[in-house]
mmCIF file of C-alpha atoms in Angstrom:
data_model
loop_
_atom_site.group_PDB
_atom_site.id
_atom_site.type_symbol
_atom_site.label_atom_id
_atom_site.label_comp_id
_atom_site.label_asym_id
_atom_site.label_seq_id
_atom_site.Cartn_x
_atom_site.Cartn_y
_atom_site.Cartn_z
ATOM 1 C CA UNK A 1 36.470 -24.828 40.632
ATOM 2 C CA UNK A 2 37.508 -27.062 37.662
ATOM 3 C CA UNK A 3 33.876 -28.113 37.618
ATOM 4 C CA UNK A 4 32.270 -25.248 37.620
ATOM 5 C CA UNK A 5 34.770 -23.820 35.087
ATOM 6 C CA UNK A 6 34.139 -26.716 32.449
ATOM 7 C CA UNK A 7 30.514 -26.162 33.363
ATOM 8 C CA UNK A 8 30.375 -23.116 32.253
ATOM 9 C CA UNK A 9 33.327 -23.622 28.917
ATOM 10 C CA UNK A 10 33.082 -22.594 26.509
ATOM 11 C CA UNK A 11 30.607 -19.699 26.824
ATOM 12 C CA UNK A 12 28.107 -19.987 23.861
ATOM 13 C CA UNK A 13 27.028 -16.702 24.031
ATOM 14 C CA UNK A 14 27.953 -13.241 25.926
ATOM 15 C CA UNK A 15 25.077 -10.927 25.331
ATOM 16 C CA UNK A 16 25.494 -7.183 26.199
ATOM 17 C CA UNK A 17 25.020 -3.359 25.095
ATOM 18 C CA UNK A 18 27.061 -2.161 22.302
ATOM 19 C CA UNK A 19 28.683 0.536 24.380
ATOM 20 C CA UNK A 20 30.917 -2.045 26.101
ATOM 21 C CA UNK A 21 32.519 -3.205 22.539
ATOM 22 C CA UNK A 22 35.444 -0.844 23.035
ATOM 23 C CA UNK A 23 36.051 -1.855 26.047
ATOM 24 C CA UNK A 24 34.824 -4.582 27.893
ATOM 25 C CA UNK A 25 34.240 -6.953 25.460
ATOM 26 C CA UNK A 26 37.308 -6.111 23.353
ATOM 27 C CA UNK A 27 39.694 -6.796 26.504
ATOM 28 C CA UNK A 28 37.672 -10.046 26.857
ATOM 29 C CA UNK A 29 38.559 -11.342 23.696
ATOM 30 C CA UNK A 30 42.242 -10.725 24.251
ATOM 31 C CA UNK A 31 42.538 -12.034 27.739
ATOM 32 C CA UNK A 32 40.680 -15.336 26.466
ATOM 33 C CA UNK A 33 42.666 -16.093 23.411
ATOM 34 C CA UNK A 34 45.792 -15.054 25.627
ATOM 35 C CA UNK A 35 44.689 -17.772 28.299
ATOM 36 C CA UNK A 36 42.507 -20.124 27.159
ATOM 37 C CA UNK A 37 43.165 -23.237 23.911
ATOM 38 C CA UNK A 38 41.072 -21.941 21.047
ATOM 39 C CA UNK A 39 38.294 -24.703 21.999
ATOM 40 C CA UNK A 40 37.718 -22.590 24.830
ATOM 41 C CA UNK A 41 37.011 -19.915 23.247
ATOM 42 C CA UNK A 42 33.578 -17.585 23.638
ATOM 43 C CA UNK A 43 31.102 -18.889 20.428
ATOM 44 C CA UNK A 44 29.891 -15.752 19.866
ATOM 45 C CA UNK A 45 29.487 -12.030 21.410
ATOM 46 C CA UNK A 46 26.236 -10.803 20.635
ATOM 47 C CA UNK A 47 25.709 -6.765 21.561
ATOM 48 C CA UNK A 48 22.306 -4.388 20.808
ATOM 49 C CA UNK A 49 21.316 -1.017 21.863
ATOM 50 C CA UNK A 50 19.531 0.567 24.939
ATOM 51 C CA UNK A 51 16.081 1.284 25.619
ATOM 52 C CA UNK A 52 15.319 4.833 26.344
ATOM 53 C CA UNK A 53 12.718 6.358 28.185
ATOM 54 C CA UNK A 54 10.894 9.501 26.239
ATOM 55 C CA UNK A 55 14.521 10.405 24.516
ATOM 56 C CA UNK A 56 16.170 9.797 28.057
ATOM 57 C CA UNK A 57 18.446 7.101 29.609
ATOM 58 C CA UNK A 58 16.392 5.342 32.208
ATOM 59 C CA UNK A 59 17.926 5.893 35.292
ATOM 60 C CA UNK A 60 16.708 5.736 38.999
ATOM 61 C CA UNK A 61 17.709 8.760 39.571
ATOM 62 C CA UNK A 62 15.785 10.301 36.952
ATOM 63 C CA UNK A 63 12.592 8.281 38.076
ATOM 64 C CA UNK A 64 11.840 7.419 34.605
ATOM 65 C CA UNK A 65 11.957 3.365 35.435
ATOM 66 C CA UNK A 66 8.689 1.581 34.683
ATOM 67 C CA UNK A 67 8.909 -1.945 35.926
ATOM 68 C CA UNK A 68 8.711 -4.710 33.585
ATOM 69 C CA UNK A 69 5.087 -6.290 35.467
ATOM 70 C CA UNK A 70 3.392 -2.535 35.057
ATOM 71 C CA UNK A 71 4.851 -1.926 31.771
ATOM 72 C CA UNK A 72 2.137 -4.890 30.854
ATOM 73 C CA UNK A 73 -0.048 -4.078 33.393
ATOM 74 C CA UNK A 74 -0.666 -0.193 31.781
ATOM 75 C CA UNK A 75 -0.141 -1.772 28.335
ATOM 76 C CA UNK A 76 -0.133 -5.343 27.687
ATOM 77 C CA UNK A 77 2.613 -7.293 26.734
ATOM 78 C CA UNK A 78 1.692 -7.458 22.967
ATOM 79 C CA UNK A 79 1.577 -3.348 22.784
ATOM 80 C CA UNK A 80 4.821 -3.199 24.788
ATOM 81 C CA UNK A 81 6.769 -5.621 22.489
ATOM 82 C CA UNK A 82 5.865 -3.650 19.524
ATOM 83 C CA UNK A 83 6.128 -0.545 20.953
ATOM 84 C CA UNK A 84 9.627 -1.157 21.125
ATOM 85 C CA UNK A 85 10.809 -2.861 18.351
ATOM 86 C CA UNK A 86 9.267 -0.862 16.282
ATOM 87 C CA UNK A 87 11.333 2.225 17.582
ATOM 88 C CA UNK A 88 15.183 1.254 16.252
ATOM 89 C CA UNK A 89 17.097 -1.848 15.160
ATOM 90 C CA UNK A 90 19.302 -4.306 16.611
ATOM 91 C CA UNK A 91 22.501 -1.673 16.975
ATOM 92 C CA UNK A 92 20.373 1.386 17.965
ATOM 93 C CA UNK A 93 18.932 2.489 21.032
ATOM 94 C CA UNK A 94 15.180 1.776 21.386
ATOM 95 C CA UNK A 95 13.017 4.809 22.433
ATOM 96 C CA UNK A 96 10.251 3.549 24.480
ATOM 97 C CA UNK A 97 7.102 6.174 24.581
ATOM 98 C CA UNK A 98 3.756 5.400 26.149
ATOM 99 C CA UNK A 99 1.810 7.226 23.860
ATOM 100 C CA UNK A 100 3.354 4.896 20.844
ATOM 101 C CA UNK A 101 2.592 1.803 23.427
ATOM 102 C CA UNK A 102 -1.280 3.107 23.379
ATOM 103 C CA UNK A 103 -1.233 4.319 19.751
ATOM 104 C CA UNK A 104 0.010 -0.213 19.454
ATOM 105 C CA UNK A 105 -2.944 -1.246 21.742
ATOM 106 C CA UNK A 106 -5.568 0.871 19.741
ATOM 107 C CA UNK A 107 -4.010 -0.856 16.417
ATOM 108 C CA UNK A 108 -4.089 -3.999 17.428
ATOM 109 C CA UNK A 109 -7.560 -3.600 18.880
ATOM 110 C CA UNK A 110 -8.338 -2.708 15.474
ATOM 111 C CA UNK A 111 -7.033 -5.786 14.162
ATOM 112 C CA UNK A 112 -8.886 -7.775 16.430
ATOM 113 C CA UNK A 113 -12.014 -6.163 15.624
ATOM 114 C CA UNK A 114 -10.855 -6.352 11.806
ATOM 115 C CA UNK A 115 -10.775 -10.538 12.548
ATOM 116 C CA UNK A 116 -13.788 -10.259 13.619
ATOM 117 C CA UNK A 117 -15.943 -8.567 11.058
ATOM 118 C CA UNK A 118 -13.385 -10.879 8.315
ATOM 119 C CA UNK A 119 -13.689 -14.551 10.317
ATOM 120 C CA UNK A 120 -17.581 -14.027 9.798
ATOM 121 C CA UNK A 121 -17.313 -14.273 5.759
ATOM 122 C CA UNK A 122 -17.459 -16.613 3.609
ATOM 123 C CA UNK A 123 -14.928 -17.134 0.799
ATOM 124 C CA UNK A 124 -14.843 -19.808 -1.072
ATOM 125 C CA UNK A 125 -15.804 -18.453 -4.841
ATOM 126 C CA UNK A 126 -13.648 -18.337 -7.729
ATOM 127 C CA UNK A 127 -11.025 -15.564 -7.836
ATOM 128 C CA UNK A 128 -12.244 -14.423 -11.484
ATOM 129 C CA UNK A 129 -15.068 -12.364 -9.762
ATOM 130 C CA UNK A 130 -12.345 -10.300 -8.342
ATOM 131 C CA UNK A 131 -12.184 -6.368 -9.573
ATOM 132 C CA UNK A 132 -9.495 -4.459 -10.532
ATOM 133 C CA UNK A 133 -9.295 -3.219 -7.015
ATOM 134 C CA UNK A 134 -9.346 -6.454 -5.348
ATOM 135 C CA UNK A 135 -6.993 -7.160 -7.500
ATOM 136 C CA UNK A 136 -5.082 -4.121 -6.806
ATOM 137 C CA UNK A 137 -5.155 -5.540 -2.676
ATOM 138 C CA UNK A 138 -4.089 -8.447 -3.437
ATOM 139 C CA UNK A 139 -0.766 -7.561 -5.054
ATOM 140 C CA UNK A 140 0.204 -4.846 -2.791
ATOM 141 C CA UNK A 141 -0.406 -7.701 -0.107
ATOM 142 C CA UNK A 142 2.150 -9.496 -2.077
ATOM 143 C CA UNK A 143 4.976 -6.076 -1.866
ATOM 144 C CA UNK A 144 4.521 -6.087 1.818
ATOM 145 C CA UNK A 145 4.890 -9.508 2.077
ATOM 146 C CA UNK A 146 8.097 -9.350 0.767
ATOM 147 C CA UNK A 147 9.204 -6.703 1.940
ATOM 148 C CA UNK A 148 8.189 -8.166 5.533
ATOM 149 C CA UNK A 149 10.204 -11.125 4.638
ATOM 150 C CA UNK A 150 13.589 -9.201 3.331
ATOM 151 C CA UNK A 151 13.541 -7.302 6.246
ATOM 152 C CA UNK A 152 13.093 -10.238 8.738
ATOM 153 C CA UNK A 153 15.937 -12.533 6.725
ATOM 154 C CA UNK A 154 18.444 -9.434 7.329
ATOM 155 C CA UNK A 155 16.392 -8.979 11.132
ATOM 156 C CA UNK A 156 15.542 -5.304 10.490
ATOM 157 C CA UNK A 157 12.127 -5.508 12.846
ATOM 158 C CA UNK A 158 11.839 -2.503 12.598
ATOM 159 C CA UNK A 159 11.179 -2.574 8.837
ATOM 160 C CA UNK A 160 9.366 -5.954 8.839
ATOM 161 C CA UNK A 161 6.974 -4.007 11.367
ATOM 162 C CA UNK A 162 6.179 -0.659 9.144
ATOM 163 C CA UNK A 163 5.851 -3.374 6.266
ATOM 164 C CA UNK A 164 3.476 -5.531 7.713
ATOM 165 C CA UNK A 165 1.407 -3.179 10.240
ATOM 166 C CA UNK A 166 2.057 0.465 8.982
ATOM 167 C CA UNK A 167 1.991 0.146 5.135
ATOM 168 C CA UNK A 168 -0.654 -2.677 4.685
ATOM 169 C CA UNK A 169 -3.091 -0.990 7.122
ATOM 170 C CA UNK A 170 -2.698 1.807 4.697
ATOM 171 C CA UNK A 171 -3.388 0.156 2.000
ATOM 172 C CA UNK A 172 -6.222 -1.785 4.007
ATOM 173 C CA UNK A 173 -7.691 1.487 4.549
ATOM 174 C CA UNK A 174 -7.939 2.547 1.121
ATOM 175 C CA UNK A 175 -9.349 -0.514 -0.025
ATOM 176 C CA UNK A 176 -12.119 -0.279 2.571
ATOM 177 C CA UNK A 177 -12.408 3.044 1.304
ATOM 178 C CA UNK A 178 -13.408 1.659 -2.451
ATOM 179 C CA UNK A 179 -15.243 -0.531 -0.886
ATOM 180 C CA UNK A 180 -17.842 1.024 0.868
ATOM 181 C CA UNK A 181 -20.717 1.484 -0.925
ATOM 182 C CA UNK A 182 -23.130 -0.349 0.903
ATOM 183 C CA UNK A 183 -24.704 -1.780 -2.399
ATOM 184 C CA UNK A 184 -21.299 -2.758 -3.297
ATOM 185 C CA UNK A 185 -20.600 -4.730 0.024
ATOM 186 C CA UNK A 186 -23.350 -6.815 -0.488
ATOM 187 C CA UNK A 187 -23.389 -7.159 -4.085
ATOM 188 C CA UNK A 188 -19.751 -8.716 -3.730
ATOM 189 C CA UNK A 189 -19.660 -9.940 -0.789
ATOM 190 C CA UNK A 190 -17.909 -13.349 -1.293
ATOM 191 C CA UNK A 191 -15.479 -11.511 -3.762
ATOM 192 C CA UNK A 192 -14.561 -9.159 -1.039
ATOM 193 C CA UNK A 193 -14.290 -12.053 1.445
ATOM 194 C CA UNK A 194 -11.557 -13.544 -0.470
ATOM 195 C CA UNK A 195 -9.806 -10.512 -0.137
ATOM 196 C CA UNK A 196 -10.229 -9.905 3.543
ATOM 197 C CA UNK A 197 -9.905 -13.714 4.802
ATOM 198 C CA UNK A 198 -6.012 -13.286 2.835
ATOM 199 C CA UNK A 199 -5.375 -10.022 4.340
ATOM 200 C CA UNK A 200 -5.798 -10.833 7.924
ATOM 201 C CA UNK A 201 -4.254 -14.489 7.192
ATOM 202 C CA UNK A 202 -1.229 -12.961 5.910
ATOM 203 C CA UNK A 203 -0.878 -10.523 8.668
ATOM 204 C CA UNK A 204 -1.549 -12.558 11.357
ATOM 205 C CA UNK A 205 1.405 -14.644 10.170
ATOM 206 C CA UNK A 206 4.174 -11.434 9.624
ATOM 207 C CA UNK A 207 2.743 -10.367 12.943
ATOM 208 C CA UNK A 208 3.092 -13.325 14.940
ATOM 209 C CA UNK A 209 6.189 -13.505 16.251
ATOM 210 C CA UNK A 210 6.319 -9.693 17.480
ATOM 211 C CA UNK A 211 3.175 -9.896 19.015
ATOM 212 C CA UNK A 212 1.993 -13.212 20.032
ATOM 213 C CA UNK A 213 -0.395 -13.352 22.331
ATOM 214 C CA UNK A 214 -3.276 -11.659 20.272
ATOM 215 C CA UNK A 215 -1.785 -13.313 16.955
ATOM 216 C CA UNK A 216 -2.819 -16.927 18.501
ATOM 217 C CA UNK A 217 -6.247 -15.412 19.766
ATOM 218 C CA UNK A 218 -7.080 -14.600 16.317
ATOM 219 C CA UNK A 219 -5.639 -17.308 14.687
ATOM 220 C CA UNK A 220 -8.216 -19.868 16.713
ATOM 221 C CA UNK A 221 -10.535 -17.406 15.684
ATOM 222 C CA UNK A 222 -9.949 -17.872 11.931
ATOM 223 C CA UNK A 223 -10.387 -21.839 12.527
ATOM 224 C CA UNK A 224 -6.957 -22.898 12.363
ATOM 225 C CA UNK A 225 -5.963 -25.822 14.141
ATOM 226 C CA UNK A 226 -2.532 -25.333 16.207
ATOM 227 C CA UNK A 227 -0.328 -22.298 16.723
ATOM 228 C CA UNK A 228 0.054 -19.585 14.425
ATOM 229 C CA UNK A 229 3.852 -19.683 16.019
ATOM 230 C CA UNK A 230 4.314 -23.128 14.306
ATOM 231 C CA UNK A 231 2.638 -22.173 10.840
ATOM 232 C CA UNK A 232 4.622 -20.925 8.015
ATOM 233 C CA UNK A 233 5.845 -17.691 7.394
ATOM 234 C CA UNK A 234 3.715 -16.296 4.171
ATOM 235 C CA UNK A 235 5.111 -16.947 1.020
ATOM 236 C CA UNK A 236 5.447 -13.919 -1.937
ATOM 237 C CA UNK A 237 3.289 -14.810 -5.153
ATOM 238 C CA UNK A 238 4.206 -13.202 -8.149
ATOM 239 C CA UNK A 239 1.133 -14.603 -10.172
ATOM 240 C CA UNK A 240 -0.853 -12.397 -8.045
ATOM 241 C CA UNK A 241 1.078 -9.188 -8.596
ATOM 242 C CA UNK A 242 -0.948 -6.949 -10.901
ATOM 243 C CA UNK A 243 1.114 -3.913 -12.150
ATOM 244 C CA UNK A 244 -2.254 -2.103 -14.194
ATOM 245 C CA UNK A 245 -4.446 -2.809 -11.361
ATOM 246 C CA UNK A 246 -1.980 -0.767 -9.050
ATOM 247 C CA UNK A 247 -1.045 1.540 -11.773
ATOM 248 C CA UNK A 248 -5.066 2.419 -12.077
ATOM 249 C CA UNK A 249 -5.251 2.699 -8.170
ATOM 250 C CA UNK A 250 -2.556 4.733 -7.795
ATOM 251 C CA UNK A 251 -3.956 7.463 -10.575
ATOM 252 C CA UNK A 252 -7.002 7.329 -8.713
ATOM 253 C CA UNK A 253 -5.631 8.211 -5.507
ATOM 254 C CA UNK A 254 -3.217 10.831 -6.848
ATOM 255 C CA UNK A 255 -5.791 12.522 -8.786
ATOM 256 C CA UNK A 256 -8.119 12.819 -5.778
ATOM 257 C CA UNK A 257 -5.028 14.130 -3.689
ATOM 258 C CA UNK A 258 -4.354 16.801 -6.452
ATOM 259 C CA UNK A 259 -8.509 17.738 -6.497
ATOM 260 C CA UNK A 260 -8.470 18.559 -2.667
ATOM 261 C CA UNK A 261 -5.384 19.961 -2.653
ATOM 262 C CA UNK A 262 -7.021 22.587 -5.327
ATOM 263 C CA UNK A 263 -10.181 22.914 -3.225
ATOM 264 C CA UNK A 264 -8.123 23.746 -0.761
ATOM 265 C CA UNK A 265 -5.978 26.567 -2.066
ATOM 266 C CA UNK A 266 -8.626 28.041 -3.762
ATOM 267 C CA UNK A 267 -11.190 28.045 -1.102
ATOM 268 C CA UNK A 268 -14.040 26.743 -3.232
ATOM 269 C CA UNK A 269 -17.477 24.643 -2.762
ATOM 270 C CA UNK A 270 -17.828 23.117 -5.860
ATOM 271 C CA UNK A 271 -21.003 21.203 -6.805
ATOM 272 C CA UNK A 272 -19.490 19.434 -9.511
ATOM 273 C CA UNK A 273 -16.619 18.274 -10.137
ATOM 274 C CA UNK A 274 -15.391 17.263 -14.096
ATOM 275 C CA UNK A 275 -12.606 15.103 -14.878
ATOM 276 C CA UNK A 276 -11.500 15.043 -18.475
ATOM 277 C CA UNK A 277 -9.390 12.380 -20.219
ATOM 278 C CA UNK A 278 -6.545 12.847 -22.547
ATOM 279 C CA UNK A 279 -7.059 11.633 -26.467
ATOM 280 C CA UNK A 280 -6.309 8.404 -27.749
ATOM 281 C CA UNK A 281 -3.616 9.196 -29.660
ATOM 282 C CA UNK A 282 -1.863 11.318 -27.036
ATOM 283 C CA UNK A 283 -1.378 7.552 -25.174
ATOM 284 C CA UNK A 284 0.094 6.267 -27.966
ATOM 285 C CA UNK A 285 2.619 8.701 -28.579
ATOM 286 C CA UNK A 286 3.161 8.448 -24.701
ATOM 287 C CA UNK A 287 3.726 4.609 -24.761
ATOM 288 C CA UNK A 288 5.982 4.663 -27.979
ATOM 289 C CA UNK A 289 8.147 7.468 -26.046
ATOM 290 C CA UNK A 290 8.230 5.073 -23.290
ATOM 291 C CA UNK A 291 9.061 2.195 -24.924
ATOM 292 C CA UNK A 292 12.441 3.956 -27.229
ATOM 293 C CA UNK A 293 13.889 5.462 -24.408
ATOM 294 C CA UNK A 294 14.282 1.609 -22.458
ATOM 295 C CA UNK A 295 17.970 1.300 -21.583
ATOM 296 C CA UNK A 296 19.079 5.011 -23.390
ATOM 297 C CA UNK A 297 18.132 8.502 -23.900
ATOM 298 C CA UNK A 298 15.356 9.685 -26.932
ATOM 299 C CA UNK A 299 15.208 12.910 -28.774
ATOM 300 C CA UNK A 300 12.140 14.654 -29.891
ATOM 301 C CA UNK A 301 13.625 14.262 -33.801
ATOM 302 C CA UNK A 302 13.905 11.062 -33.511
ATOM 303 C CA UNK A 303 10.943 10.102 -31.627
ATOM 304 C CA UNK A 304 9.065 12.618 -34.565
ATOM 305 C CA UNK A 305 10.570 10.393 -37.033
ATOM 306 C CA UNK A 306 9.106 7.066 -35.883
ATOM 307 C CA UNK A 307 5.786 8.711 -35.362
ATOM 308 C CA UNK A 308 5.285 10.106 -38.717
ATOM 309 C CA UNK A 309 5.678 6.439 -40.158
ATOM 310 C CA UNK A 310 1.826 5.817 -39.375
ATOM 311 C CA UNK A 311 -1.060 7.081 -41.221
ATOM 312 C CA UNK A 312 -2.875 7.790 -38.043
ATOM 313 C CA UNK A 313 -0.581 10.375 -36.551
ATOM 314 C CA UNK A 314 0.800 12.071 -39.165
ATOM 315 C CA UNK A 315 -2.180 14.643 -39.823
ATOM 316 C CA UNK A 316 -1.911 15.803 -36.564
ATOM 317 C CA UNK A 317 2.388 16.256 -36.775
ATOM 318 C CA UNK A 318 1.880 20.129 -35.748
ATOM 319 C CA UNK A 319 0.277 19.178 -32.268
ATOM 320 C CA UNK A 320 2.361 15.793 -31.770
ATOM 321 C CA UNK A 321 5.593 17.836 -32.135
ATOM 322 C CA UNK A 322 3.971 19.899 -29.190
ATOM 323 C CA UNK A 323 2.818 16.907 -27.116
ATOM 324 C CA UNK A 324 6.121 15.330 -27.801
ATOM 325 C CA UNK A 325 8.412 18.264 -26.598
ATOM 326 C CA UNK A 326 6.107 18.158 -23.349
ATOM 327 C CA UNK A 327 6.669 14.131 -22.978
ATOM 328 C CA UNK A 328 10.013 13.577 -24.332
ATOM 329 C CA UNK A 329 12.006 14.401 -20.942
ATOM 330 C CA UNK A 330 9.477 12.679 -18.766
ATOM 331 C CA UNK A 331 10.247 9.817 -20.570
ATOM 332 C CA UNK A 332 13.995 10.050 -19.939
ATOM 333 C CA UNK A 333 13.639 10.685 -16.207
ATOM 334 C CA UNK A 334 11.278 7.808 -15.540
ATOM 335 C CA UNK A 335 13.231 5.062 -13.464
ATOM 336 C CA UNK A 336 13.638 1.484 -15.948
ATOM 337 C CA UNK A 337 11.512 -0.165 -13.212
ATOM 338 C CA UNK A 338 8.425 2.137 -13.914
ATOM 339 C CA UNK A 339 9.339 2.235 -17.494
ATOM 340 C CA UNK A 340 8.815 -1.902 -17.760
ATOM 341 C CA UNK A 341 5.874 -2.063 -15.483
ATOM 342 C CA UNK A 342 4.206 0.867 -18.004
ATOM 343 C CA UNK A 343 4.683 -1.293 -21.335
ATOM 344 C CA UNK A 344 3.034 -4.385 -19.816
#
């Protein structure tokens, strides 16, 4: 018995569901530093949630069990892993549903496919052939990446997951979108393969330990040499964060959104569509309202009074006054994050 005892002592780690904390594990902690020198004390007492079945507890009873072998079979392991990390963190209780396990397989099928189509490029010229929306890929590869990595260094999957699957496949989508003029694809076709072959590189990597088994298939595919397991964990780049390149992609999108919301409520074909732009001058008044109300609150006087210095603007005080009145409380609203990332 004393063998088996110092065998076993002290425990490294006692791993069970966070419903026993009150109880179970509580009354363990007492009864050990009751008995037992502090050496021989547990390390550590590690607890997480359930995993429910379609909003239920999985019980026999219910005949809701799916065994572990035909989980994969019906699945695949890679589909089943995400399926349920992807449902609740550490403390809270997983909710495992097959249709999100075959909405995972269809995603990563895409990815595969996406690895395909990308491993077949070429992309080896200069990054100053880039556009403004590679450009605009590129950086919001570099938010998700961090994001991704915040959320893994405080293990949140959960968040690392919508990070690096969800929101970049969004993004991924749209730039595709922008993309897919046929002459444009050829055109550009090393440019774009830049783009793609960092994409997939850097997803493959945020991926990899959540879902393996297709993350090594596709990293042989790329050419790597070794396992994308033992390769590092993408880095964020901050040279390659471009806040007018998002800034233009973003107006683009939102003013597309806005159009078919209109078509929609009004029930209109339209032929044409016209897009006007706003006058010079009405930017600069924007920007300088911008750039006094950094760190405190402007007033349309005062903002009046700094316009009027210039020769260019003061003509047109009657409709400035107007524009300004519009502008003015915008300007105080705006968050100091979007206020900075508008005056660069």
């Amino acid at each position: 018995m004393h063998r088996e005892f110092t065998h076993f002592y002290p425990l490294d780690s006692r791993h069970s569901g966070r419903d026993l904390v009150p109880n179970h594990l509580t009354f363990m902690m007492f009864i050990h530093t009751a008995i037992f020198p502090e050496s021989l004390w547990p390390r550590q007492i590690v607890v997480n949630g359930s995993v429910l079945m379609e909003g239920q507890k999985m019980s026999k009873s219910y005949g809701n069990i799916i065994p572990l072998r035909e989980a994969i079979r019906m699945f695949g392991a890679d589909p089943l892993r995400i399926a349920v990390l992807a449902t609740a963190e550490l403390l809270q209780d997983a909710d495992f549903s097959s249709t999100l396990a075959r909405s995972m397989r269809d995603r990563l099928e895409r990815l595969y496919r996406f690895a395909d189509e990308a491993t077949g490029l070429k992309g080896e010229a200069s990054t100053d052939h880039l556009t403004m929306t590679d450009r605009w890929m590129l950086s919001r590869l570099q938010m998700h990446i961090r994001m991704a990595t915040e959320a893994m260094n405080k293990l949140t999957a959960r968040k690392a997951i919508h990070s690096a699957l969800y929101e970049l496949d969004q993004d991924f989508q749209w730039y595709l979108r922008r993309i897919s003029s046929k002459r444009e694809a050829s055109e550009r076709k090393t440019a774009i393969a830049i783009v793609l072959t960092q994409v997939l590189d850097a997803q493959v990597r945020m991926l990899a330990p959540i879902t393996p088994h297709i993350c090594e298939e596709i990293w042989e595919k790329m050419g790597n040499k070794g396992f994308v397991s033992q390769a590092s964990w993408p880095t964020f780049d901050e040279a390659k964060v471009d806040v007018q390149a998002e800034q233009r992609e973003e107006l683009i999108a939102s003013t597309l959104d806005d159009t078919q919301n209109i078509i929609k409520a009004t029930g209109i074909s339209p032929r044409k569509i016209c897009y006007y732009t706003t006058a010079q001058w009405k930017w600069k008044v924007y920007l300088k309202a911008i750039e006094k109300s950094v760190s405190k609150r402007i007033v349309q006087s005062e903002l009046m009074k700094e316009l009027m210095k210039g020769p260019v603007l003061k003509p047109k005080a009657e409709h400035v006054a107007k524009f300004t009145a519009q502008i003015v409380e915008e300007a105080n609203k705006a968050s100091e994050e979007k206020k900075h990332k508008q005056l660069q």
